Short mmCIF file of C-alpha atoms in Angstrom, two decimals:
data_model
loop_
_atom_site.label_atom_id
_atom_site.label_comp_id
_atom_site.label_asym_id
_atom_site.label_seq_id
_atom_site.Cartn_x
_atom_site.Cartn_y
_atom_site.Cartn_z
CA MET A 7 17.96 -25.41 -3.96
CA THR A 8 17.22 -28.22 -1.54
CA ALA A 9 17.37 -27.91 2.19
CA SER A 10 20.43 -30.16 2.33
CA SER A 11 22.44 -28.06 -0.15
CA ALA A 12 21.43 -24.69 1.23
CA ALA A 13 23.86 -22.57 3.20
CA PRO A 14 23.70 -22.91 7.00
CA PRO A 15 20.94 -20.69 8.43
CA ARG A 16 21.98 -17.36 9.88
CA ARG A 17 22.03 -17.22 13.68
CA LYS A 18 18.75 -15.83 14.99
CA ARG A 19 19.43 -12.46 16.55
CA THR A 20 18.27 -11.71 20.08
CA ALA A 21 15.53 -9.18 20.78
CA LEU A 22 18.13 -6.73 22.15
CA GLU A 23 20.19 -7.03 18.97
CA VAL A 24 17.13 -6.37 16.83
CA LEU A 25 16.12 -3.37 18.94
CA GLY A 26 19.68 -2.08 18.71
CA SER A 27 19.27 -2.00 14.94
CA ILE A 28 16.68 0.75 15.32
CA ARG A 29 19.55 3.21 15.72
CA GLN A 30 20.86 2.43 12.23
CA PRO A 31 20.59 5.36 9.79
CA LYS A 32 18.79 3.21 7.24
CA VAL A 33 15.87 2.74 9.63
CA ALA A 34 15.38 6.52 9.76
CA VAL A 35 15.75 6.65 5.97
CA MET A 36 13.14 3.89 5.66
CA LEU A 37 10.74 5.83 7.90
CA ALA A 38 11.08 8.90 5.67
CA LEU A 39 10.76 6.89 2.46
CA GLY A 40 7.66 5.20 3.86
CA PHE A 41 6.22 8.67 4.45
CA ALA A 42 7.02 9.68 0.86
CA SER A 43 5.45 6.47 -0.42
CA GLY A 44 2.21 7.01 1.47
CA LEU A 45 1.81 10.75 0.87
CA PRO A 46 0.47 10.72 -2.73
CA PHE A 47 -1.81 7.70 -2.28
CA LEU A 48 -4.95 9.32 -0.84
CA LEU A 49 -4.34 12.55 -2.75
CA THR A 50 -5.47 10.73 -5.89
CA ALA A 51 -8.03 8.56 -4.06
CA ASN A 52 -10.22 9.18 -0.98
CA THR A 53 -9.04 12.73 -0.23
CA PHE A 54 -9.37 13.64 -3.89
CA GLY A 55 -12.94 12.34 -3.66
CA TYR A 56 -13.63 14.68 -0.72
CA TRP A 57 -12.41 17.64 -2.81
CA LEU A 58 -14.62 16.56 -5.72
CA ARG A 59 -17.68 16.07 -3.47
CA ASP A 60 -17.11 19.52 -1.98
CA SER A 61 -17.24 20.84 -5.54
CA GLY A 62 -20.58 19.13 -6.21
CA THR A 63 -19.31 16.14 -8.22
CA SER A 64 -21.66 13.14 -8.35
CA LEU A 65 -20.85 9.93 -6.47
CA LYS A 66 -20.85 8.03 -9.76
CA ALA A 67 -18.20 10.34 -11.24
CA ILE A 68 -16.11 10.17 -8.05
CA GLY A 69 -16.20 6.39 -8.21
CA PHE A 70 -15.10 6.27 -11.84
CA ILE A 71 -12.33 8.86 -11.49
CA SER A 72 -10.88 6.74 -8.69
CA TRP A 73 -9.69 4.45 -11.48
CA VAL A 74 -6.60 6.64 -11.79
CA GLY A 75 -5.44 4.48 -8.89
CA LEU A 76 -5.25 1.50 -11.25
CA ALA A 77 -1.73 2.76 -11.97
CA TYR A 78 -0.74 1.09 -8.68
CA SER A 79 -2.18 -2.19 -9.94
CA MET A 80 -0.39 -2.05 -13.30
CA LYS A 81 3.10 -1.24 -12.04
CA VAL A 82 4.27 -4.79 -12.69
CA LEU A 83 4.24 -3.84 -16.39
CA TRP A 84 7.15 -1.41 -16.06
CA SER A 85 8.83 -2.84 -12.96
CA PRO A 86 11.35 -4.86 -15.06
CA ILE A 87 12.68 -1.54 -16.39
CA VAL A 88 13.07 -0.26 -12.82
CA ASP A 89 14.86 -3.50 -11.94
CA ARG A 90 17.34 -3.45 -14.82
CA VAL A 91 17.76 0.07 -16.29
CA ASP A 92 19.51 3.11 -14.85
CA VAL A 93 17.77 6.48 -15.12
CA PRO A 94 19.58 8.79 -17.56
CA LEU A 95 21.61 11.46 -15.71
CA LEU A 96 20.16 10.48 -12.31
CA GLY A 97 21.60 6.97 -12.73
CA ARG A 98 24.88 8.21 -11.28
CA LEU A 99 23.12 8.17 -7.90
CA GLY A 100 22.64 4.41 -8.30
CA ARG A 101 19.78 2.52 -9.89
CA ARG A 102 17.45 2.53 -6.87
CA ARG A 103 18.20 6.10 -5.79
CA GLY A 104 17.99 7.45 -9.34
CA TRP A 105 14.51 6.00 -9.85
CA MET A 106 13.43 7.22 -6.41
CA LEU A 107 14.39 10.80 -7.17
CA LEU A 108 12.82 10.82 -10.64
CA ALA A 109 9.54 9.43 -9.30
CA GLN A 110 9.47 11.89 -6.38
CA LEU A 111 10.07 14.92 -8.58
CA THR A 112 7.29 13.80 -10.93
CA VAL A 113 4.89 13.30 -8.01
CA ILE A 114 5.65 16.86 -6.90
CA ALA A 115 4.96 18.14 -10.43
CA GLY A 116 1.67 16.23 -10.57
CA LEU A 117 0.44 17.59 -7.23
CA ILE A 118 1.36 21.14 -8.27
CA GLY A 119 -0.59 20.55 -11.49
CA MET A 120 -3.69 19.37 -9.58
CA ALA A 121 -3.50 22.41 -7.30
CA SER A 122 -3.00 24.80 -10.21
CA VAL A 123 -5.90 23.70 -12.42
CA GLY A 124 -8.39 22.80 -9.64
CA THR A 125 -11.85 21.39 -10.28
CA ALA A 126 -12.97 24.48 -12.21
CA SER A 127 -11.00 23.26 -15.25
CA GLY A 128 -13.09 20.11 -15.45
CA LEU A 129 -12.63 16.51 -14.35
CA THR A 130 -10.59 15.58 -17.43
CA VAL A 131 -7.82 18.11 -16.76
CA ILE A 132 -7.45 17.57 -13.03
CA GLY A 133 -7.92 13.85 -13.57
CA GLY A 134 -4.99 13.90 -16.01
CA PHE A 135 -2.71 15.42 -13.38
CA ALA A 136 -4.04 12.92 -10.83
CA LEU A 137 -3.08 10.11 -13.23
CA ILE A 138 0.45 11.51 -13.58
CA THR A 139 0.70 11.67 -9.78
CA ALA A 140 -0.58 8.10 -9.35
CA PHE A 141 1.71 6.71 -12.07
CA SER A 142 4.75 8.40 -10.54
CA SER A 143 3.75 7.33 -7.04
CA ALA A 144 3.39 3.72 -8.20
CA THR A 145 6.88 3.91 -9.71
CA GLN A 146 8.21 5.29 -6.44
CA ASP A 147 6.58 2.36 -4.62
CA ILE A 148 8.32 -0.14 -6.91
CA VAL A 149 11.77 1.17 -6.14
CA ILE A 150 11.22 1.87 -2.42
CA ASP A 151 9.88 -1.65 -1.89
CA ALA A 152 12.92 -3.05 -3.68
CA TRP A 153 15.29 -0.88 -1.62
CA ARG A 154 13.60 -2.00 1.62
CA ILE A 155 13.96 -5.69 0.84
CA GLU A 156 17.46 -5.46 -0.62
CA SER A 157 18.84 -3.29 2.21
CA ALA A 158 17.87 -5.77 4.92
CA ALA A 159 20.74 -7.95 6.22
CA ASP A 160 18.38 -10.73 7.39
CA SER A 161 14.72 -11.52 8.08
CA ASP A 162 14.77 -9.75 11.46
CA GLU A 163 16.08 -6.56 9.89
CA LEU A 164 13.56 -6.89 7.06
CA GLY A 165 10.82 -6.96 9.69
CA LEU A 166 12.30 -3.87 11.33
CA LEU A 167 12.52 -1.98 8.04
CA THR A 168 9.00 -3.10 7.12
CA SER A 169 7.66 -1.74 10.42
CA ALA A 170 9.51 1.55 9.86
CA TYR A 171 8.08 1.72 6.34
CA GLN A 172 4.56 1.04 7.58
CA LEU A 173 4.90 3.64 10.33
CA GLY A 174 6.03 6.31 7.87
CA TYR A 175 3.37 5.28 5.38
CA ARG A 176 0.58 5.43 7.97
CA ILE A 177 1.74 8.83 9.23
CA ALA A 178 1.50 10.08 5.65
CA LEU A 179 -2.01 8.66 5.34
CA LEU A 180 -3.05 10.53 8.47
CA VAL A 181 -1.54 13.74 7.10
CA THR A 182 -3.40 13.34 3.81
CA ASP A 183 -6.58 12.11 5.46
CA ALA A 184 -6.79 14.44 8.47
CA LEU A 185 -4.38 17.37 8.40
CA ILE A 186 -5.19 18.24 4.81
CA ILE A 187 -8.94 18.27 5.55
CA ALA A 188 -8.44 20.72 8.40
CA ALA A 189 -6.21 22.80 6.14
CA ALA A 190 -8.75 22.72 3.30
CA ALA A 191 -11.42 24.12 5.63
CA ARG A 192 -9.20 27.17 6.17
CA VAL A 193 -7.10 27.79 3.05
CA GLY A 194 -8.92 25.73 0.43
CA TRP A 195 -8.07 22.54 -1.42
CA PRO A 196 -5.58 23.94 -3.98
CA SER A 197 -3.34 25.49 -1.31
CA SER A 198 -3.57 22.30 0.74
CA TYR A 199 -2.37 20.24 -2.22
CA LEU A 200 0.53 22.64 -2.73
CA GLY A 201 1.45 22.01 0.90
CA MET A 202 1.50 18.27 0.22
CA ALA A 203 3.84 18.83 -2.74
CA VAL A 204 6.23 20.61 -0.37
CA LEU A 205 6.05 17.70 2.10
CA MET A 206 7.26 15.35 -0.65
CA GLY A 207 10.61 17.03 0.03
CA VAL A 208 10.92 14.59 2.96
CA GLY A 209 11.28 11.77 0.44
CA VAL A 210 13.74 13.72 -1.70
CA ALA A 211 15.93 14.32 1.37
CA ALA A 212 15.73 10.64 2.36
CA THR A 213 16.84 9.62 -1.13
CA GLY A 214 19.91 11.78 -0.64
CA PHE A 215 20.83 9.91 2.55
CA ALA A 216 19.94 6.41 1.30
CA LEU A 217 22.74 3.97 0.42
CA GLU A 218 22.53 1.86 -2.72
CA PRO A 219 21.99 -1.84 -1.79
CA ALA A 220 25.23 -3.66 -2.69
CA ARG A 221 23.84 -7.22 -2.56
CA ALA A 222 21.19 -6.52 -5.19
CA GLU A 223 23.68 -4.83 -7.51
CA GLN A 224 25.94 -7.88 -7.38
CA ALA A 225 23.03 -10.18 -8.23
CA LEU A 226 21.92 -7.97 -11.12
CA GLN A 227 25.42 -7.65 -12.57
CA ALA A 228 25.47 -11.43 -13.02
CA LYS A 229 22.46 -11.20 -15.35
CA ALA A 230 22.49 -10.40 -19.07
CA PRO A 231 21.77 -6.75 -20.05
CA LEU A 232 18.11 -5.90 -20.60
CA TRP A 233 18.63 -4.97 -24.27
CA THR A 234 19.86 -8.47 -25.18
CA PRO A 235 17.30 -11.19 -26.01
CA ARG A 236 18.41 -13.27 -23.05
CA GLY A 237 18.35 -10.31 -20.68
CA PHE A 238 14.91 -9.15 -21.87
CA VAL A 239 13.37 -12.60 -21.40
CA ASP A 240 15.00 -12.95 -17.98
CA ALA A 241 13.79 -9.50 -16.85
CA VAL A 242 10.21 -9.97 -18.05
CA VAL A 243 9.62 -13.73 -17.66
CA GLY A 244 12.31 -14.69 -15.14
CA PRO A 245 10.57 -13.28 -12.04
CA PHE A 246 7.42 -15.28 -12.76
CA VAL A 247 9.32 -18.48 -13.62
CA ASP A 248 11.34 -18.12 -10.40
CA PHE A 249 8.22 -17.52 -8.31
CA PHE A 250 6.29 -20.54 -9.58
CA ALA A 251 9.38 -22.76 -9.62
CA LYS A 252 9.71 -22.03 -5.91
CA HIS A 253 6.06 -22.31 -4.91
CA LYS A 254 4.61 -24.58 -7.62
CA ALA A 255 0.78 -24.70 -7.80
CA VAL A 256 0.53 -23.26 -4.28
CA GLY A 257 1.73 -19.98 -5.83
CA LEU A 258 -1.68 -19.59 -7.48
CA ILE A 259 -3.42 -19.88 -4.11
CA MET A 260 -0.98 -17.31 -2.70
CA LEU A 261 -1.77 -14.85 -5.50
CA LEU A 262 -5.53 -15.36 -5.09
CA ALA A 263 -5.33 -14.85 -1.32
CA VAL A 264 -3.25 -11.70 -1.79
CA ALA A 265 -5.66 -10.42 -4.47
CA LEU A 266 -8.65 -10.71 -2.13
CA TYR A 267 -6.95 -9.56 1.07
CA ARG A 268 -7.51 -5.81 0.88
CA LEU A 269 -10.97 -5.83 -0.72
CA PRO A 270 -12.71 -4.61 2.48
CA ASP A 271 -10.35 -1.63 2.55
CA PHE A 272 -10.36 -0.80 -1.17
CA VAL A 273 -13.88 -1.37 -2.51
CA MET A 274 -15.64 1.42 -0.60
CA GLY A 275 -12.53 3.59 -0.42
CA PRO A 276 -13.81 6.43 -2.67
CA MET A 277 -17.01 6.70 -0.61
CA TYR A 278 -15.54 7.29 2.87
CA ASN A 279 -15.09 11.04 2.60
CA PRO A 280 -18.27 11.66 0.59
CA TYR A 281 -20.02 9.64 3.33
CA TYR A 282 -18.72 11.99 6.02
CA HIS A 283 -19.78 14.94 3.87
CA ASP A 284 -23.30 13.53 3.46
CA LEU A 285 -23.53 12.67 7.18
CA GLY A 286 -22.99 16.36 7.91
CA LEU A 287 -19.72 15.85 9.79
CA THR A 288 -17.49 18.91 9.66
CA LYS A 289 -13.98 18.77 8.27
CA ASP A 290 -12.61 19.75 11.68
CA THR A 291 -14.44 16.84 13.35
CA VAL A 292 -13.08 14.32 10.86
CA ALA A 293 -9.56 15.76 11.10
CA LEU A 294 -9.63 15.81 14.92
CA VAL A 295 -10.65 12.17 15.30
CA ARG A 296 -8.27 10.94 12.61
CA GLY A 297 -5.36 12.92 13.99
CA SER A 298 -5.86 11.87 17.62
CA LEU A 299 -7.56 8.53 18.24
CA GLY A 300 -6.92 7.44 14.66
CA LEU A 301 -3.21 8.11 15.05
CA ALA A 302 -3.01 6.19 18.34
CA ALA A 303 -4.96 3.26 16.86
CA THR A 304 -2.64 3.20 13.84
CA PHE A 305 0.48 3.00 15.99
CA ALA A 306 -1.13 0.24 18.08
CA GLY A 307 -2.07 -1.67 14.94
CA ILE A 308 1.48 -1.50 13.55
CA ALA A 309 3.01 -2.65 16.83
CA LEU A 310 0.54 -5.47 17.46
CA GLY A 311 0.60 -6.56 13.81
CA GLY A 312 4.34 -7.10 13.98
CA LEU A 313 4.19 -8.74 17.41
CA THR A 314 1.38 -11.09 16.36
CA SER A 315 3.30 -12.14 13.24
CA ILE A 316 6.26 -13.10 15.43
CA ARG A 317 4.39 -14.76 18.30
CA LEU A 318 1.50 -16.46 16.48
CA GLY A 319 2.96 -16.79 12.99
CA VAL A 320 2.36 -14.86 9.80
CA PHE A 321 -0.69 -16.85 8.66
CA ARG A 322 -2.58 -16.36 11.92
CA ALA A 323 -1.70 -12.66 11.78
CA LEU A 324 -2.98 -12.46 8.21
CA MET A 325 -6.27 -14.18 9.09
CA LEU A 326 -6.80 -11.97 12.13
CA GLY A 327 -5.89 -8.87 10.11
CA VAL A 328 -8.37 -9.48 7.31
CA LEU A 329 -11.19 -10.29 9.75
CA LEU A 330 -10.48 -7.05 11.60
CA GLU A 331 -10.55 -5.26 8.25
CA GLY A 332 -13.96 -6.68 7.46
CA LEU A 333 -15.32 -5.75 10.88
CA GLY A 334 -13.86 -2.26 10.66
CA THR A 335 -15.39 -1.65 7.22
CA ALA A 336 -18.83 -2.99 8.19
CA GLY A 337 -18.71 -0.85 11.33
CA PHE A 338 -19.14 2.30 9.23
CA ALA A 339 -22.76 1.28 8.69
CA LEU A 340 -23.45 2.34 12.31
CA LEU A 341 -22.79 5.96 11.39
CA ALA A 342 -25.85 6.00 9.16
CA TYR A 343 -27.96 5.71 12.32
CA HIS A 344 -25.67 7.11 15.03
CA THR A 345 -23.51 10.10 14.16
CA GLU A 346 -22.62 10.91 17.77
CA MET A 347 -18.94 11.70 18.38
CA PRO A 348 -18.25 8.59 20.57
CA VAL A 349 -19.62 6.28 17.88
CA PHE A 350 -17.68 8.03 15.12
CA ALA A 351 -14.49 7.92 17.20
CA ALA A 352 -14.93 4.20 17.95
CA VAL A 353 -15.61 3.29 14.32
CA MET A 354 -12.70 5.37 13.04
CA SER A 355 -10.32 3.95 15.64
CA LEU A 356 -11.26 0.35 14.86
CA ASP A 357 -10.79 0.93 11.15
CA SER A 358 -7.40 2.64 11.66
CA PHE A 359 -6.21 -0.20 13.90
CA ALA A 360 -7.43 -2.89 11.50
CA GLN A 361 -5.82 -1.34 8.42
CA ALA A 362 -2.48 -0.87 10.17
CA PHE A 363 -2.50 -4.40 11.62
CA ALA A 364 -3.44 -6.01 8.32
CA GLY A 365 -0.99 -3.84 6.38
CA VAL A 366 2.03 -4.94 8.44
CA ALA A 367 1.09 -8.61 8.16
CA LEU A 368 0.53 -8.48 4.41
CA VAL A 369 3.66 -6.46 3.57
CA ALA A 370 5.84 -8.76 5.68
CA TYR A 371 4.33 -11.82 3.97
CA MET A 372 4.76 -10.46 0.43
CA SER A 373 8.32 -9.30 1.16
CA SER A 374 9.27 -12.82 2.24
CA LEU A 375 8.19 -14.24 -1.13
CA THR A 376 10.68 -12.29 -3.29
CA SER A 377 14.05 -13.43 -4.63
CA LEU A 378 17.23 -11.35 -4.87
CA GLY A 379 17.77 -10.21 -8.45
CA TYR A 380 14.03 -10.03 -9.15
CA THR A 381 13.04 -7.98 -6.09
CA ALA A 382 11.32 -5.03 -7.77
CA THR A 383 9.40 -7.10 -10.31
CA GLN A 384 8.30 -9.87 -7.95
CA TYR A 385 7.16 -7.46 -5.24
CA ALA A 386 5.41 -5.35 -7.90
CA LEU A 387 3.65 -8.53 -9.06
CA LEU A 388 2.44 -9.25 -5.53
CA SER A 389 1.46 -5.68 -4.69
CA SER A 390 -0.24 -5.25 -8.08
CA THR A 391 -2.14 -8.46 -7.43
CA TYR A 392 -3.43 -7.26 -4.06
CA ALA A 393 -4.45 -3.90 -5.49
CA LEU A 394 -5.86 -4.75 -8.93
CA LEU A 395 -9.26 -6.28 -8.12
CA GLY A 396 -10.05 -3.87 -5.30
CA LYS A 397 -9.09 -0.79 -7.29
CA PHE A 398 -11.17 -1.97 -10.22
CA LEU A 399 -14.24 -2.71 -8.09
CA LYS A 400 -14.02 0.58 -6.20
CA GLY A 401 -14.76 2.40 -9.44
CA PHE A 402 -18.33 1.11 -9.12
CA SER A 403 -18.71 2.14 -5.45
CA GLY A 404 -20.48 5.41 -6.20
CA GLN A 405 -22.75 3.78 -8.76
CA THR A 406 -23.64 1.10 -6.19
CA VAL A 407 -24.58 3.64 -3.51
CA GLU A 408 -26.65 5.65 -5.98
CA ALA A 409 -28.40 2.48 -7.21
CA LEU A 410 -29.34 1.51 -3.64
CA THR A 411 -30.53 5.02 -2.70
CA PRO A 412 -34.10 4.83 -4.16
CA THR A 413 -34.95 1.80 -1.99
CA HIS A 414 -32.76 2.40 1.08
CA GLY A 415 -32.34 6.16 1.20
CA LEU A 416 -28.90 7.76 0.80
CA LEU A 417 -27.56 6.88 4.26
CA GLY A 418 -29.16 3.44 4.20
CA ALA A 419 -27.51 2.82 0.83
CA TYR A 420 -24.14 3.71 2.31
CA ALA A 421 -24.76 1.38 5.27
CA THR A 422 -25.78 -1.55 3.06
CA ALA A 423 -22.72 -1.10 0.83
CA PHE A 424 -20.35 -0.98 3.82
CA ILE A 425 -21.81 -4.17 5.32
CA GLY A 426 -21.58 -6.00 1.99
CA THR A 427 -17.96 -4.90 1.57
CA GLY A 428 -17.11 -6.03 5.09
CA LEU A 429 -18.30 -9.55 4.27
CA MET A 430 -15.63 -9.72 1.55
CA ALA A 431 -13.14 -10.50 4.33
CA ILE A 432 -14.34 -14.10 4.64
CA PRO A 433 -12.87 -15.64 1.41
CA PRO A 434 -9.26 -14.40 1.97
CA ALA A 435 -9.40 -15.51 5.61
CA LEU A 436 -10.31 -19.02 4.45
CA LEU A 437 -7.56 -18.99 1.82
CA PHE A 438 -4.88 -18.03 4.34
CA LEU A 439 -6.23 -20.72 6.66
CA LEU A 440 -5.62 -23.18 3.81
CA LEU A 441 -2.14 -21.77 3.13
CA GLY A 442 -1.26 -22.11 6.79
CA HIS A 443 -2.32 -25.76 6.69
CA LEU A 444 -0.29 -26.38 3.51
CA ASN A 445 2.70 -24.71 5.12
CA ARG A 446 2.57 -27.19 8.01
CA ILE A 447 2.29 -30.29 5.82
CA ARG A 448 4.68 -29.07 3.08
CA PRO A 449 7.45 -27.21 4.93
CA ALA A 450 10.07 -27.34 2.17
CA PRO A 451 8.16 -25.61 -0.67
CA MET A 452 6.59 -23.11 1.70
CA ALA A 453 9.63 -22.31 3.81
CA THR A 454 10.19 -18.96 2.16
CA ALA A 455 6.64 -17.85 2.78
CA ALA A 456 6.90 -18.55 6.45
CA ALA A 457 10.07 -16.54 6.90
#
């Protein structure tokens, strides 16, 4: 659709009108769903690695078992089903709510399974339950992301819901990265994981209060059923055709930039908690810093990430976010030589701020690139793209540290790996600089991305 034939733009709402929207029930629902979305993530990733390291598992094995997280990168494969098919029995709740509830109940079952078998049953058994948890969590992400985008009345409300989602998500990360560690020091890892399964009830309750997005349902009803040849092709191929028809060749640059954006955060992800273990930091120390200064830095990052996107533009926010990510990741190298509490607190706070800031900017950017009727599949494509390379490379993180240990020592190996990973922030920063330039000289094709 050309600019001349498009409908008149919606009146830009004032700041007071946007703030007034905070009182809407769906903002509270979005906060709770963001919490449910973030809760399982580290339980099959970094926190799971801490549990395994506590049990004497090698860094190489921890790195490889982190590949269960590839489920998040492959969700685009089944997202067309989530977009077009109702869940049997639960479908009476609505397509989005039915899938939410099914995914949440399966996540709960997976966490209970991990807690029940423990590490004593071997990596294969507990890894199987971790894979079930990750697969179900990825499915939950597909439908929650679609609900967030489809429930927004306009771009301002989408930004508000995205901030609420990020806040809930980051609170869940702190719970599963700080509270659970303190709990594990007292009641053990299996009981702590059972506690996390109970907390998934927050998401189940939010699903009960959520309203099915009417606009998306109207758009989907206009499409052919999935089981017809036309409907199948439209569900599987249509989202990609629509994306590249809108963005042309620039779409490839967008996907590459998104794919590289979170590398500083992902690549060394499985090594963070083993690093703390090998530094000799106690679980209580890690939990205290994450739950205090880390929490404050996360809230600041979310707030400033949203504000920067509005005031300076999304591309400047994205460039600043990825550079902060790289600096935050490289900063962990300092801990190999200075394990004093002030240094640890400063490094942890910077990393928490950077991840929150970058997360808000990236989610807002990816959300703006989707089209109604293909929401789940297109957002799954973008989020799978940003996760795939990093989640694949992180499987080699333990092997890399162990390979560097003979020449650098264990802590020196960690430091070298963190610095190298931090430098991975440079290519995506340059790509978003290019996209920002293309957006200025080609406003029509890139208008959606700048929303």
